[in-house]
Amino acid sequence: MKPAVKIDGRRERTKRTRAAIVGALTDLLDEGRIEPTAAEIADRAGVAVRSIAQHFASREELLLAVAKHHVERLAHPAIREGGSFDERLEAFVAARARSLEASSAMRRAAAVVLARSPSVARALDDAARERRKEAARFFSSEIAESFDSQAAERAVALVGSGRTWDALRGEIGLGVKAAREQLGFMLRAALKR
């Protein structure tokens, strides 16, 4: 018979409260509330305002927790890298479009926060670097076959970026489906396929 595992109730409550605060701020940012107040965050989380300061030593620490949570929630299952170019392109575009669309409000909020938070800027830069690596890995054979592999890799990175997605959706005014199709078109052009 296995000994019973003792659960520390205080530790579990702390985890739940921290998660509620991070979730509340994430939801508010997703809704377009760029700089919600502590009272709004606490109200959404169902906690007292003082709980925010008890669980996060600074605003910077809270923002880092939100950035980490954001990256984790947008993580997608590994995209199958084998198959024809068309199959890989379709899988990549579907996953990237889903991720970029889901994170558009967070990118707008980050633009405001980044000026005041070097740690958050670094965390988001790290996530963007991982997206670029994923794209380069996914289309590595096409990039290698290009007459200028560095230029092709940069083009793929730019086409698959949040800035490009936001321009397609905002400046150009495309719907999600049309933006997704445009993303595929631009990747084909960048890789000369």
Coordinates of C-alpha atoms in Angstrom, one line a residue:
M1 CA 0.0 0.0 0.0
K2 CA 1.4 3.4 -1.0
P3 CA 1.6 6.1 1.6
A4 CA -0.8 8.9 1.1
V5 CA 0.6 12.0 -0.5
K6 CA 0.2 15.0 1.7
I7 CA -1.1 18.1 -0.1
D8 CA -0.2 21.5 1.1
G9 CA -3.4 23.5 0.9
R10 CA -1.7 26.9 1.2
R11 CA 0.6 26.1 -1.7
E12 CA -2.4 25.0 -3.8
R13 CA -4.3 28.1 -3.0
T14 CA -1.3 30.2 -3.9
K15 CA -1.0 28.5 -7.3
R16 CA -4.8 29.0 -7.9
T17 CA -4.7 32.7 -6.9
R18 CA -1.6 33.4 -9.0
A19 CA -3.2 31.6 -12.0
A20 CA -6.4 33.5 -11.5
I21 CA -4.6 36.8 -11.5
V22 CA -2.5 36.0 -14.6
G23 CA -5.6 34.7 -16.3
A24 CA -7.6 37.8 -15.5
L25 CA -4.9 40.1 -16.8
T26 CA -4.5 38.0 -19.9
D27 CA -8.3 38.1 -20.6
L28 CA -8.4 41.8 -20.1
L29 CA -5.5 42.3 -22.5
D30 CA -7.2 40.0 -25.0
E31 CA -10.3 42.1 -24.8
G32 CA -8.3 45.2 -25.8
R33 CA -7.8 46.7 -22.3
I34 CA -4.3 47.8 -22.7
E35 CA -3.6 49.0 -19.2
P36 CA -6.2 47.6 -16.8
T37 CA -6.1 48.8 -13.2
A38 CA -5.2 46.6 -10.3
A39 CA -8.9 46.9 -9.2
E40 CA -10.0 45.6 -12.6
I41 CA -7.6 42.7 -12.5
A42 CA -8.6 41.8 -9.0
D43 CA -12.3 42.0 -9.8
R44 CA -11.9 39.8 -12.8
A45 CA -9.7 37.3 -10.8
G46 CA -12.1 37.2 -7.9
V47 CA -9.5 38.3 -5.4
A48 CA -8.7 41.3 -3.3
V49 CA -6.5 44.0 -4.8
R50 CA -3.9 43.4 -2.1
S51 CA -3.6 39.8 -3.3
I52 CA -1.9 41.0 -6.5
A53 CA 0.9 42.6 -4.5
Q54 CA 1.1 39.6 -2.2
H55 CA 1.6 37.2 -5.1
F56 CA 3.7 39.4 -7.4
A57 CA 6.5 41.5 -6.1
S58 CA 6.2 44.0 -8.9
R59 CA 4.2 44.8 -12.0
E60 CA 7.2 43.5 -14.0
E61 CA 6.9 40.1 -12.3
L62 CA 3.2 40.0 -13.1
L63 CA 3.8 41.0 -16.8
L64 CA 6.5 38.3 -17.1
A65 CA 4.0 35.7 -15.8
V66 CA 1.4 36.9 -18.3
A67 CA 4.0 36.8 -21.2
K68 CA 5.0 33.2 -20.1
H69 CA 1.3 32.2 -19.9
H70 CA 0.6 33.7 -23.3
V71 CA 3.5 31.8 -25.0
E72 CA 2.3 28.5 -23.3
R73 CA -1.3 28.9 -24.3
L74 CA -0.4 29.5 -27.9
A75 CA 2.0 26.6 -28.2
H76 CA 0.7 24.2 -30.8
P77 CA 1.5 20.6 -31.3
A78 CA 4.6 20.0 -33.4
I79 CA 3.8 20.5 -37.0
R80 CA 4.7 17.4 -39.1
E81 CA 7.8 18.4 -41.0
G82 CA 7.7 15.6 -43.6
G83 CA 5.7 15.5 -46.7
S84 CA 5.4 17.5 -49.9
F85 CA 6.0 21.3 -49.9
D86 CA 2.2 21.8 -50.4
E87 CA 1.4 19.6 -47.4
R88 CA 4.0 21.4 -45.2
L89 CA 2.9 24.8 -46.4
E90 CA -0.8 24.1 -45.6
A91 CA 0.1 22.8 -42.1
F92 CA 2.4 25.7 -41.3
V93 CA 0.0 28.3 -42.5
A94 CA -2.9 26.8 -40.6
A95 CA -0.9 26.7 -37.3
R96 CA 0.8 30.1 -37.7
A97 CA -2.5 31.9 -38.7
R98 CA -4.3 30.4 -35.7
S99 CA -1.5 31.5 -33.4
L100 CA -1.1 35.0 -34.9
E101 CA -4.8 35.7 -34.9
A102 CA -5.2 34.5 -31.3
S103 CA -2.3 36.8 -30.2
S104 CA -3.2 40.0 -32.0
A105 CA -4.6 41.8 -29.0
M106 CA -1.6 40.7 -26.9
R107 CA 0.8 42.2 -29.5
R108 CA -1.1 45.5 -29.3
A109 CA -0.8 45.5 -25.5
A110 CA 2.8 44.5 -25.7
A111 CA 3.6 47.6 -27.8
V112 CA 2.5 49.8 -24.9
V113 CA 4.2 47.7 -22.2
L114 CA 7.5 47.1 -24.0
A115 CA 8.6 50.7 -23.6
R116 CA 8.4 50.2 -19.8
S117 CA 9.4 46.6 -19.4
P118 CA 12.7 45.4 -20.7
S119 CA 12.1 41.9 -19.2
V120 CA 8.8 41.5 -21.0
A121 CA 10.5 42.8 -24.2
R122 CA 13.2 40.1 -23.9
A123 CA 10.6 37.4 -23.2
L124 CA 8.6 38.3 -26.3
D125 CA 11.7 38.6 -28.4
D126 CA 12.6 35.1 -27.3
A127 CA 9.2 33.8 -28.4
A128 CA 9.6 35.6 -31.8
R129 CA 13.0 34.1 -32.2
E130 CA 11.5 30.6 -31.6
R131 CA 8.8 31.3 -34.2
R132 CA 11.6 32.3 -36.7
K133 CA 13.6 29.1 -36.0
E134 CA 10.4 27.0 -36.4
A135 CA 9.7 28.6 -39.8
A136 CA 13.4 28.1 -40.9
R137 CA 13.4 24.5 -39.8
F138 CA 10.1 23.8 -41.4
F139 CA 11.2 25.1 -44.8
S140 CA 14.9 24.3 -44.5
S141 CA 15.1 22.4 -47.8
E142 CA 13.5 25.2 -49.8
I143 CA 15.6 27.8 -48.1
A144 CA 18.8 25.8 -48.8
E145 CA 17.8 25.5 -52.5
S146 CA 17.4 29.2 -52.8
F147 CA 20.0 31.2 -54.6
D148 CA 20.3 33.3 -51.4
S149 CA 19.5 31.2 -48.4
Q150 CA 19.9 34.0 -45.9
A151 CA 17.5 36.3 -47.8
A152 CA 15.0 33.4 -48.2
E153 CA 15.2 32.7 -44.5
R154 CA 14.6 36.4 -43.6
A155 CA 11.7 36.5 -46.0
V156 CA 10.1 33.5 -44.5
A157 CA 10.6 35.0 -41.0
L158 CA 9.0 38.3 -42.0
V159 CA 6.1 36.7 -43.8
G160 CA 5.3 34.5 -40.8
S161 CA 5.6 37.4 -38.2
G162 CA 2.9 39.0 -36.1
R163 CA 3.7 42.4 -37.8
T164 CA 2.8 40.9 -41.2
W165 CA -0.3 39.3 -39.9
D166 CA -1.4 42.5 -38.3
A167 CA -0.8 44.4 -41.5
L168 CA -2.9 41.9 -43.5
R169 CA -5.7 42.0 -41.0
G170 CA -5.6 45.7 -40.1
E171 CA -4.0 47.9 -42.8
I172 CA -5.1 45.8 -45.7
G173 CA -8.4 44.8 -44.1
L174 CA -8.4 41.1 -44.9
G175 CA -10.6 38.6 -43.0
V176 CA -8.9 35.6 -41.3
K177 CA -9.5 33.3 -44.3
A178 CA -8.1 35.8 -46.8
A179 CA -5.2 36.7 -44.6
R180 CA -4.4 33.0 -44.2
E181 CA -4.5 32.6 -48.0
Q182 CA -2.3 35.6 -48.5
L183 CA 0.2 34.2 -46.0
G184 CA 0.4 31.0 -48.1
F185 CA 0.8 33.0 -51.3
M186 CA 3.6 35.1 -49.8
L187 CA 5.5 32.1 -48.5
R188 CA 5.2 30.4 -51.9
A189 CA 6.6 33.6 -53.5
A190 CA 9.4 33.9 -50.9
L191 CA 10.4 30.3 -51.6
K192 CA 9.8 30.5 -55.3
R193 CA 7.3 27.6 -55.3

